[in-house]
Coordinates of C-alpha atoms and ligand atoms in Angstrom, one line a residue:
M1 CA 4.3 -28.9 12.7
A2 CA 6.1 -25.7 12.2
V3 CA 6.3 -24.3 8.7
S4 CA 9.0 -22.0 7.3
I5 CA 8.4 -18.3 6.8
T6 CA 8.1 -18.8 3.1
E7 CA 5.7 -21.6 3.5
A8 CA 3.6 -19.6 5.9
L9 CA 3.4 -16.8 3.4
D10 CA 2.5 -19.3 0.6
I11 CA -0.3 -20.7 2.8
I12 CA -1.7 -17.3 3.3
D13 CA -1.5 -16.5 -0.4
T14 CA -3.2 -19.7 -1.5
N15 CA -5.9 -20.0 1.2
L16 CA -7.2 -16.5 1.4
T17 CA -9.3 -14.6 -1.1
P18 CA -10.2 -10.9 -1.5
L19 CA -13.3 -9.5 0.2
D20 CA -16.3 -8.5 -1.8
A21 CA -16.6 -5.0 -3.5
E22 CA -18.4 -1.8 -2.8
I23 CA -19.0 1.4 -4.8
I24 CA -17.7 4.6 -3.3
P25 CA -17.2 8.2 -4.5
I26 CA -13.8 8.7 -6.0
E27 CA -13.1 11.6 -3.6
V28 CA -12.8 9.2 -0.7
S29 CA -11.1 6.4 -2.6
V30 CA -7.4 7.0 -1.9
N31 CA -5.6 3.9 -0.7
R32 CA -8.5 1.7 -1.7
V33 CA -8.0 -1.3 -4.0
V34 CA -9.8 -1.3 -7.4
A35 CA -12.0 -4.3 -7.9
Q36 CA -12.5 -4.1 -11.7
D37 CA -10.7 -2.8 -14.7
Y38 CA -11.6 0.7 -15.9
I39 CA -11.7 1.3 -19.7
A40 CA -11.4 4.8 -21.2
S41 CA -14.8 5.5 -22.8
F42 CA -13.3 8.4 -24.8
P43 CA -9.7 9.5 -25.7
L44 CA -7.7 12.0 -23.6
P45 CA -7.2 14.6 -24.8
R46 CA -10.7 14.4 -26.2
F47 CA -9.8 16.5 -29.2
N48 CA -6.7 17.9 -30.9
N49 CA -5.8 21.1 -29.0
S50 CA -3.1 23.6 -28.6
A51 CA -0.3 22.9 -26.2
M52 CA 0.7 26.6 -26.0
D53 CA -0.6 30.1 -26.1
G54 CA 0.3 30.8 -29.7
Y55 CA -0.9 30.8 -33.3
A56 CA -2.5 28.1 -35.4
V57 CA -0.6 28.2 -38.7
K58 CA 0.2 26.3 -42.0
V59 CA 3.7 24.8 -42.1
S60 CA 4.2 26.3 -45.6
D61 CA 3.9 29.8 -44.1
A62 CA 7.1 29.4 -42.2
S63 CA 9.3 32.6 -42.4
S64 CA 6.3 34.5 -43.9
K65 CA 4.3 37.5 -42.7
V66 CA 0.7 36.3 -42.1
S67 CA -2.4 38.2 -41.1
C68 CA -4.3 37.3 -38.0
S69 CA -7.8 38.5 -37.0
E70 CA -9.4 35.8 -35.0
V71 CA -8.8 34.2 -31.6
I72 CA -9.8 30.7 -30.2
Y73 CA -10.0 30.3 -26.4
A74 CA -10.1 27.2 -24.3
G75 CA -13.8 26.2 -24.1
D76 CA -14.6 27.5 -27.6
N77 CA -16.0 25.3 -30.3
P78 CA -14.4 26.9 -33.4
Q79 CA -16.1 26.6 -36.7
M80 CA -13.7 28.5 -38.8
K81 CA -11.1 27.1 -41.3
L82 CA -7.5 28.2 -41.4
E83 CA -6.4 29.5 -44.8
K84 CA -2.9 29.8 -46.1
G85 CA -1.3 33.2 -45.5
K86 CA -3.3 33.5 -42.3
A87 CA -2.9 32.7 -38.6
I88 CA -5.5 32.3 -35.9
K89 CA -4.5 33.2 -32.4
I90 CA -5.1 30.3 -30.0
M91 CA -4.8 29.7 -26.3
T92 CA -3.6 26.6 -24.5
G93 CA -6.2 23.8 -24.4
A94 CA -8.3 25.4 -27.2
P95 CA -9.5 23.0 -30.0
I96 CA -7.3 23.5 -33.1
P97 CA -9.3 24.8 -36.1
E98 CA -9.8 22.9 -39.3
G99 CA -6.8 23.3 -41.6
C100 CA -4.3 24.0 -38.8
E101 CA -1.0 22.2 -39.3
A102 CA 1.0 23.5 -36.3
I103 CA 0.9 25.8 -33.4
V104 CA 3.7 28.5 -33.1
P105 CA 4.1 29.7 -29.5
I106 CA 3.5 33.4 -29.0
E107 CA 7.2 34.0 -28.0
N108 CA 8.4 32.6 -31.4
V109 CA 6.6 35.2 -33.5
T110 CA 7.5 38.8 -34.2
G111 CA 5.2 41.6 -35.1
E112 CA 2.0 42.5 -33.4
N113 CA -1.7 42.2 -33.5
D114 CA -3.0 41.5 -37.0
L115 CA 0.3 41.1 -38.8
I116 CA 3.0 38.7 -37.5
T117 CA 6.1 37.1 -38.9
L118 CA 6.4 33.3 -38.3
P119 CA 9.7 31.6 -37.5
S120 CA 11.5 29.6 -40.2
D121 CA 11.3 26.3 -38.4
I122 CA 7.7 25.0 -38.0
Q123 CA 7.3 21.3 -37.4
H124 CA 4.2 19.6 -38.7
N125 CA 1.8 19.0 -35.7
G126 CA 4.2 21.0 -33.6
F127 CA 2.7 22.1 -30.2
I128 CA -0.5 20.2 -31.0
R129 CA -1.7 17.8 -28.3
M130 CA -3.3 15.0 -30.2
A131 CA -6.5 13.3 -29.2
G132 CA -5.7 10.1 -27.4
E133 CA -2.0 10.7 -26.9
D134 CA -2.6 10.5 -23.2
I135 CA -5.2 7.8 -22.9
M136 CA -6.6 6.0 -26.0
K137 CA -10.3 5.3 -26.1
G138 CA -10.8 1.6 -25.1
K139 CA -7.6 1.4 -23.1
A140 CA -7.7 0.0 -19.6
F141 CA -6.2 2.9 -17.6
L142 CA -6.8 1.3 -14.2
H143 CA -6.7 -2.4 -13.3
K144 CA -8.3 -4.6 -10.8
G145 CA -5.9 -4.9 -7.9
D146 CA -4.4 -1.4 -8.3
V147 CA -4.2 0.7 -5.3
I148 CA -5.7 4.2 -5.8
N149 CA -3.6 7.2 -5.1
A150 CA -4.2 10.9 -5.6
Y151 CA -3.1 10.7 -9.2
T152 CA -5.4 7.8 -10.0
I153 CA -8.2 10.1 -9.0
A154 CA -7.1 12.4 -11.8
S155 CA -7.5 9.6 -14.3
L156 CA -10.9 8.7 -13.0
A157 CA -12.1 12.3 -12.9
S158 CA -10.7 13.0 -16.4
Q159 CA -13.1 10.2 -17.6
G160 CA -16.0 11.7 -15.8
I161 CA -16.2 8.8 -13.4
T162 CA -17.9 9.7 -10.1
H163 CA -17.8 6.4 -8.3
V164 CA -15.4 3.6 -8.2
T165 CA -15.7 -0.1 -7.4
V166 CA -13.3 -1.1 -4.7
T167 CA -12.7 -4.0 -2.3
R168 CA -14.6 -3.1 0.9
V169 CA -12.6 -2.1 4.0
I170 CA -11.4 -5.0 6.1
K171 CA -13.0 -5.3 9.5
V172 CA -10.5 -6.2 12.2
A173 CA -11.3 -7.3 15.7
I174 CA -8.5 -7.5 18.3
F175 CA -8.2 -8.9 21.8
G176 CA -5.5 -9.8 24.1
T177 CA -5.4 -12.8 26.4
G178 CA -3.9 -13.0 29.9
D179 CA -5.1 -12.8 33.5
E180 CA -2.3 -10.3 34.2
L181 CA -3.5 -7.8 31.6
R182 CA -5.4 -4.6 32.3
P183 CA -6.4 -1.9 29.8
H184 CA -4.1 1.1 29.7
F185 CA -6.9 3.4 30.9
E186 CA -7.4 1.7 34.3
K187 CA -5.4 1.6 37.5
I188 CA -3.2 -1.4 38.0
E189 CA -1.5 -3.3 40.8
A190 CA 2.2 -3.8 40.9
H191 CA 1.9 -7.4 39.7
Q192 CA -0.3 -6.6 36.8
L193 CA 0.5 -5.4 33.3
Y194 CA -0.9 -3.0 30.9
N195 CA -2.2 -4.5 27.6
S196 CA 0.1 -2.7 25.1
N197 CA -0.4 -5.2 22.3
S198 CA -4.1 -4.5 21.6
P199 CA -3.8 -0.7 21.1
M200 CA -0.7 -1.4 19.0
F201 CA -2.5 -3.9 16.8
L202 CA -5.4 -1.5 16.5
A203 CA -3.3 1.4 15.5
R204 CA -1.3 -0.7 13.0
A205 CA -4.5 -2.1 11.4
R206 CA -5.9 1.4 11.0
S207 CA -2.7 2.7 9.5
L208 CA -3.0 -0.1 7.0
G209 CA -6.5 1.0 6.1
C210 CA -8.6 -1.4 8.1
D211 CA -11.6 -0.6 10.2
A212 CA -10.4 -2.0 13.6
R213 CA -11.8 -2.3 17.0
F214 CA -10.6 -4.0 20.2
I215 CA -12.5 -5.5 23.0
R216 CA -11.5 -6.1 26.6
S217 CA -8.8 -8.8 26.9
S218 CA -9.8 -12.3 27.8
A219 CA -8.9 -14.1 31.0
D220 CA -7.0 -17.3 30.6
T221 CA -9.9 -19.7 30.6
L222 CA -11.6 -21.5 27.8
E223 CA -14.9 -20.0 28.6
A224 CA -13.6 -16.4 28.7
L225 CA -11.8 -17.0 25.4
Q226 CA -14.8 -18.5 23.7
D227 CA -16.9 -15.6 24.8
A228 CA -14.4 -13.1 23.4
I229 CA -14.2 -15.0 20.1
T230 CA -18.0 -15.2 19.8
S231 CA -18.2 -11.4 20.2
T232 CA -15.8 -10.8 17.4
L233 CA -17.1 -13.2 14.7
D234 CA -18.5 -10.5 12.5
A235 CA -14.9 -9.4 11.8
D236 CA -13.0 -10.3 8.6
I237 CA -9.8 -10.8 10.6
I238 CA -9.5 -11.6 14.4
I239 CA -6.0 -10.8 15.8
T240 CA -5.2 -12.0 19.3
S241 CA -2.0 -12.1 21.3
G242 CA -0.9 -14.4 24.0
G243 CA -1.8 -17.9 25.2
V244 CA -0.4 -19.7 22.2
S245 CA 2.7 -21.2 23.8
V246 CA 3.1 -24.3 26.0
G247 CA 2.1 -22.7 29.3
D248 CA -0.5 -24.3 31.5
K249 CA -3.1 -21.6 30.7
D250 CA -2.3 -21.2 27.0
F251 CA -5.8 -22.0 25.7
T252 CA -6.1 -19.7 22.7
K253 CA -5.8 -22.3 20.0
E254 CA -8.1 -24.7 21.8
A255 CA -10.7 -22.1 22.3
F256 CA -10.7 -21.2 18.6
T257 CA -10.7 -24.8 17.4
N258 CA -13.5 -25.7 19.8
L259 CA -15.6 -23.1 17.9
G260 CA -14.6 -24.6 14.6
M261 CA -11.4 -22.9 13.4
D262 CA -9.5 -24.7 10.7
V263 CA -5.8 -24.4 11.5
L264 CA -3.9 -23.3 8.4
I265 CA -0.6 -22.6 10.1
D266 CA 0.5 -24.0 13.5
K267 CA 3.9 -22.6 14.5
I268 CA 6.3 -20.9 12.2
D269 CA 10.0 -21.4 12.1
I270 CA 10.9 -17.9 13.1
K271 CA 12.6 -16.2 16.0
P272 CA 10.9 -14.5 17.8
G273 CA 7.3 -15.6 17.4
R274 CA 7.4 -19.3 16.7
P275 CA 4.0 -20.1 18.3
T276 CA 2.0 -18.0 15.8
I277 CA -1.2 -19.6 14.5
V278 CA -3.2 -18.7 11.4
G279 CA -6.6 -20.2 10.8
K280 CA -10.1 -19.8 9.4
L281 CA -13.2 -19.7 11.4
G282 CA -16.0 -19.6 8.8
K283 CA -15.1 -16.7 6.6
T284 CA -13.1 -15.0 9.3
V285 CA -9.3 -15.2 9.2
V286 CA -7.7 -15.7 12.6
V287 CA -4.2 -14.8 13.5
N288 CA -3.0 -15.7 17.1
L289 CA 0.2 -14.0 17.8
P290 CA 2.4 -14.6 20.8
G291 CA 2.0 -12.3 23.9
N292 CA 5.6 -11.0 23.9
P293 CA 5.2 -7.5 22.4
L294 CA 8.2 -7.5 20.0
A295 CA 7.5 -11.1 18.9
S296 CA 3.9 -10.2 18.2
M297 CA 4.9 -7.1 16.3
V298 CA 7.4 -8.8 13.9
N299 CA 4.9 -11.5 13.1
Y300 CA 2.2 -8.9 12.6
E301 CA 4.4 -7.1 10.1
L302 CA 5.3 -10.4 8.3
F303 CA 2.0 -12.3 8.4
V304 CA -0.9 -10.1 9.4
R305 CA 0.2 -7.6 6.8
A306 CA 0.3 -10.4 4.2
V307 CA -3.2 -11.4 5.2
M308 CA -4.5 -7.9 4.9
R309 CA -2.9 -7.3 1.5
K310 CA -4.3 -10.6 0.2
M311 CA -7.8 -9.9 1.5
S312 CA -7.7 -6.3 0.1
G313 CA -7.3 -7.8 -3.4
R314 CA -4.3 -5.8 -4.3
T315 CA -2.1 -7.3 -7.0
D316 CA 1.1 -6.3 -5.2
S317 CA 0.3 -8.4 -2.2
Y318 CA 3.8 -9.7 -1.6
H319 CA 6.5 -8.2 0.7
A320 CA 9.1 -6.2 -1.0
T321 CA 12.6 -5.4 0.2
V322 CA 15.0 -2.6 0.0
K323 CA 18.6 -3.5 -0.7
T324 CA 20.8 -1.8 1.9
K325 CA 24.0 -2.3 3.8
M326 CA 24.8 -3.0 7.5
K327 CA 26.0 0.1 9.3
E328 CA 28.1 -1.9 11.8
D329 CA 29.0 -5.5 12.5
F330 CA 26.2 -7.3 14.1
S331 CA 26.3 -10.7 15.7
V332 CA 23.4 -13.1 16.1
R333 CA 23.0 -16.3 17.9
G334 CA 22.5 -18.3 14.7
G335 CA 20.8 -21.6 14.2
K336 CA 17.4 -20.0 13.5
H337 CA 15.5 -18.1 10.9
A338 CA 15.5 -14.9 12.8
V339 CA 14.2 -11.3 12.6
V340 CA 16.4 -8.3 13.3
L341 CA 14.7 -4.9 13.7
G342 CA 16.7 -1.8 12.7
R343 CA 16.8 1.8 11.7
F344 CA 17.3 2.8 8.1
N345 CA 18.8 6.1 7.1
G346 CA 18.5 5.8 3.4
E347 CA 21.8 4.1 3.0
H348 CA 22.5 1.9 6.0
F349 CA 20.6 -0.6 8.2
E350 CA 21.5 -0.2 11.8
A351 CA 20.3 -3.1 14.0
L352 CA 18.6 -2.1 17.2
K353 CA 20.3 -3.0 20.4
P354 CA 19.1 -4.5 22.6
Q355 CA 16.0 -6.2 21.0
M356 CA 14.4 -9.0 23.0
P357 CA 11.0 -10.7 22.3
G358 CA 9.4 -9.3 25.4
M359 CA 10.5 -5.7 24.9
V360 CA 8.3 -2.7 24.0
S361 CA 10.7 0.2 23.5
P362 CA 12.7 -1.0 20.4
M363 CA 9.6 -1.2 18.3
Q364 CA 9.0 2.5 17.8
E365 CA 12.6 2.9 16.6
A366 CA 12.3 0.3 13.8
D367 CA 12.1 1.5 10.2
G368 CA 12.2 -2.1 9.0
F369 CA 13.6 -5.5 9.7
I370 CA 15.8 -8.1 8.0
L371 CA 15.3 -11.9 8.0
I372 CA 18.3 -14.1 8.4
T373 CA 18.9 -17.8 7.8
P374 CA 20.3 -20.2 10.5
E375 CA 23.8 -20.2 9.0
V376 CA 24.3 -16.5 9.7
K377 CA 26.3 -15.7 12.8
T378 CA 27.6 -12.2 11.9
L379 CA 26.5 -9.6 9.6
A380 CA 29.6 -7.6 8.7
K381 CA 29.7 -3.8 8.4
D382 CA 28.8 -2.9 4.8
S383 CA 27.4 -6.4 3.9
L384 CA 24.3 -6.3 1.8
V385 CA 21.0 -7.0 3.4
N386 CA 17.3 -7.0 2.2
M387 CA 15.2 -4.9 4.5
L388 CA 11.4 -5.2 4.7
P389 CA 10.2 -1.6 5.5
I390 CA 7.8 -0.9 8.4
S391 CA 7.9 2.9 8.2
W392 CA 6.4 3.0 4.8
E393 CA 4.4 0.7 2.6
L394 CA 6.3 -1.3 0.0
S395 CA 5.0 -4.3 -1.7
A396 CA 5.6 -6.4 -4.8
N397 CA 3.6 -8.3 -7.3
I398 CA 6.0 -11.2 -7.4
R399 CA 7.6 -13.1 -4.6
E400 CA 11.1 -11.7 -3.7
D401 CA 13.8 -13.5 -1.8
L402 CA 13.2 -12.0 1.7
F403 CA 16.3 -13.3 3.4
S404 CA 19.7 -11.7 3.9
S405 CA 22.8 -13.9 4.2
Ligands
LIG501 P1 2.0 -15.5 26.5 O1 2.3 -15.5 25.1 O2 0.6 -15.4 26.9 O3 2.7 -16.6 27.3 O4 2.7 -14.1 27.0 C1 4.0 -13.9 26.9 C2 4.5 -12.6 27.6 O5 3.8 -11.5 26.9 C3 4.0 -12.5 29.0 O6 5.1 -11.9 29.7 C4 2.8 -11.7 29.0 O7 2.6 -11.0 30.2 C5 3.1 -10.7 27.9 N1 1.9 -10.3 27.2 C6 0.9 -11.0 26.8 N2 -0.1 -10.3 26.3 C7 0.3 -9.0 26.3 C8 -0.3 -7.8 25.9 N3 -1.5 -7.8 25.3 N4 0.5 -6.7 26.1 C9 1.7 -6.7 26.6 N5 2.3 -7.8 27.0 C10 1.6 -9.0 26.9
LIG502 MG1 -0.5 -15.4 28.6

């Protein structure tokens, strides 16, 4: 029985679990998902230090002339003590000396070298960076399920962490099904068709951080399909296209169930892409998408991406939407939960025309898509819609309403 889009996403969320973890150098960890909390083992800054090139002073010396004969540089370990009536020259990042109550920036003093006049307004602790004001010792500065970016690496490096525990990369295996298909690097006859889905699925899986490979497409027989499946069982996710509808040679589901797949989702109430199947074959998650390229693509964006996010262990594993407005009136047939692909220019969503399930060319134009409910017949110019982006990665840690009405 067909399930709704929301139910399908719920089934994926509740039935799949993150992969196991591995330890990798932080330098190569961008876009990976952290598999444990990281606690600061010391404060940052580690010691009170000067925020400016300036002078370490006493607050009570404001407006006075003070003498200065010493300098502290970043990297020094000063042992001296600051006395009233004196200043110690200090550079940005240098530890403040004992007795220092504030730093006065160089540009705020007058006079030169060993005799300077301090300004009238000196705030207690002014221009001092306090130990722990950035990260407190004992604080979790990175959480299980966070995605590492370049700036996360700064936090890790600042704690002297060389290696990070992350969910391992998802291994994806892809194959197409169909007697008519030939690989894009071979010669074909007029009645044959290039397999465009497999290279597309592969490229998308890689752009989403997976380790993906595809094998030759399978002929439309149970034996050929079962052979293809058997050769991909080491994958974490198997993605196929074609052979899931009601055609005489649509054996994909039967081949997978013969080999022991438990079906989690059998058809989704979505147009295009209703025959989509999601299952589990041992630990391997299987997604059988329809053969029609655009139908397979929208279901990949909706469901395969959800599978990958969930298996990656990221906390923000749910689809997120951008609130935008229709650029022009757009009519739909209505009566179905449907997907509309479109361009997004930062302000408006422009539905792509034409867009049919079997087409290839509209896909590369799409920045995102909207989901509409059966009641919707027209989307008027300027009406608000919720777009799920394709051109960039956006996800949420709570379920959002994905539909536009
Ligand atoms: P199917 O879902 O097997 O009935 O296929 C539906 C339509 O998609 C047919 O026109 C197929 O020729 C086409 N198709 C199936 N697989 C692919 C593929 N890998 N690349 C491009 N088109 C495909
Ligand atoms: Mg087919």
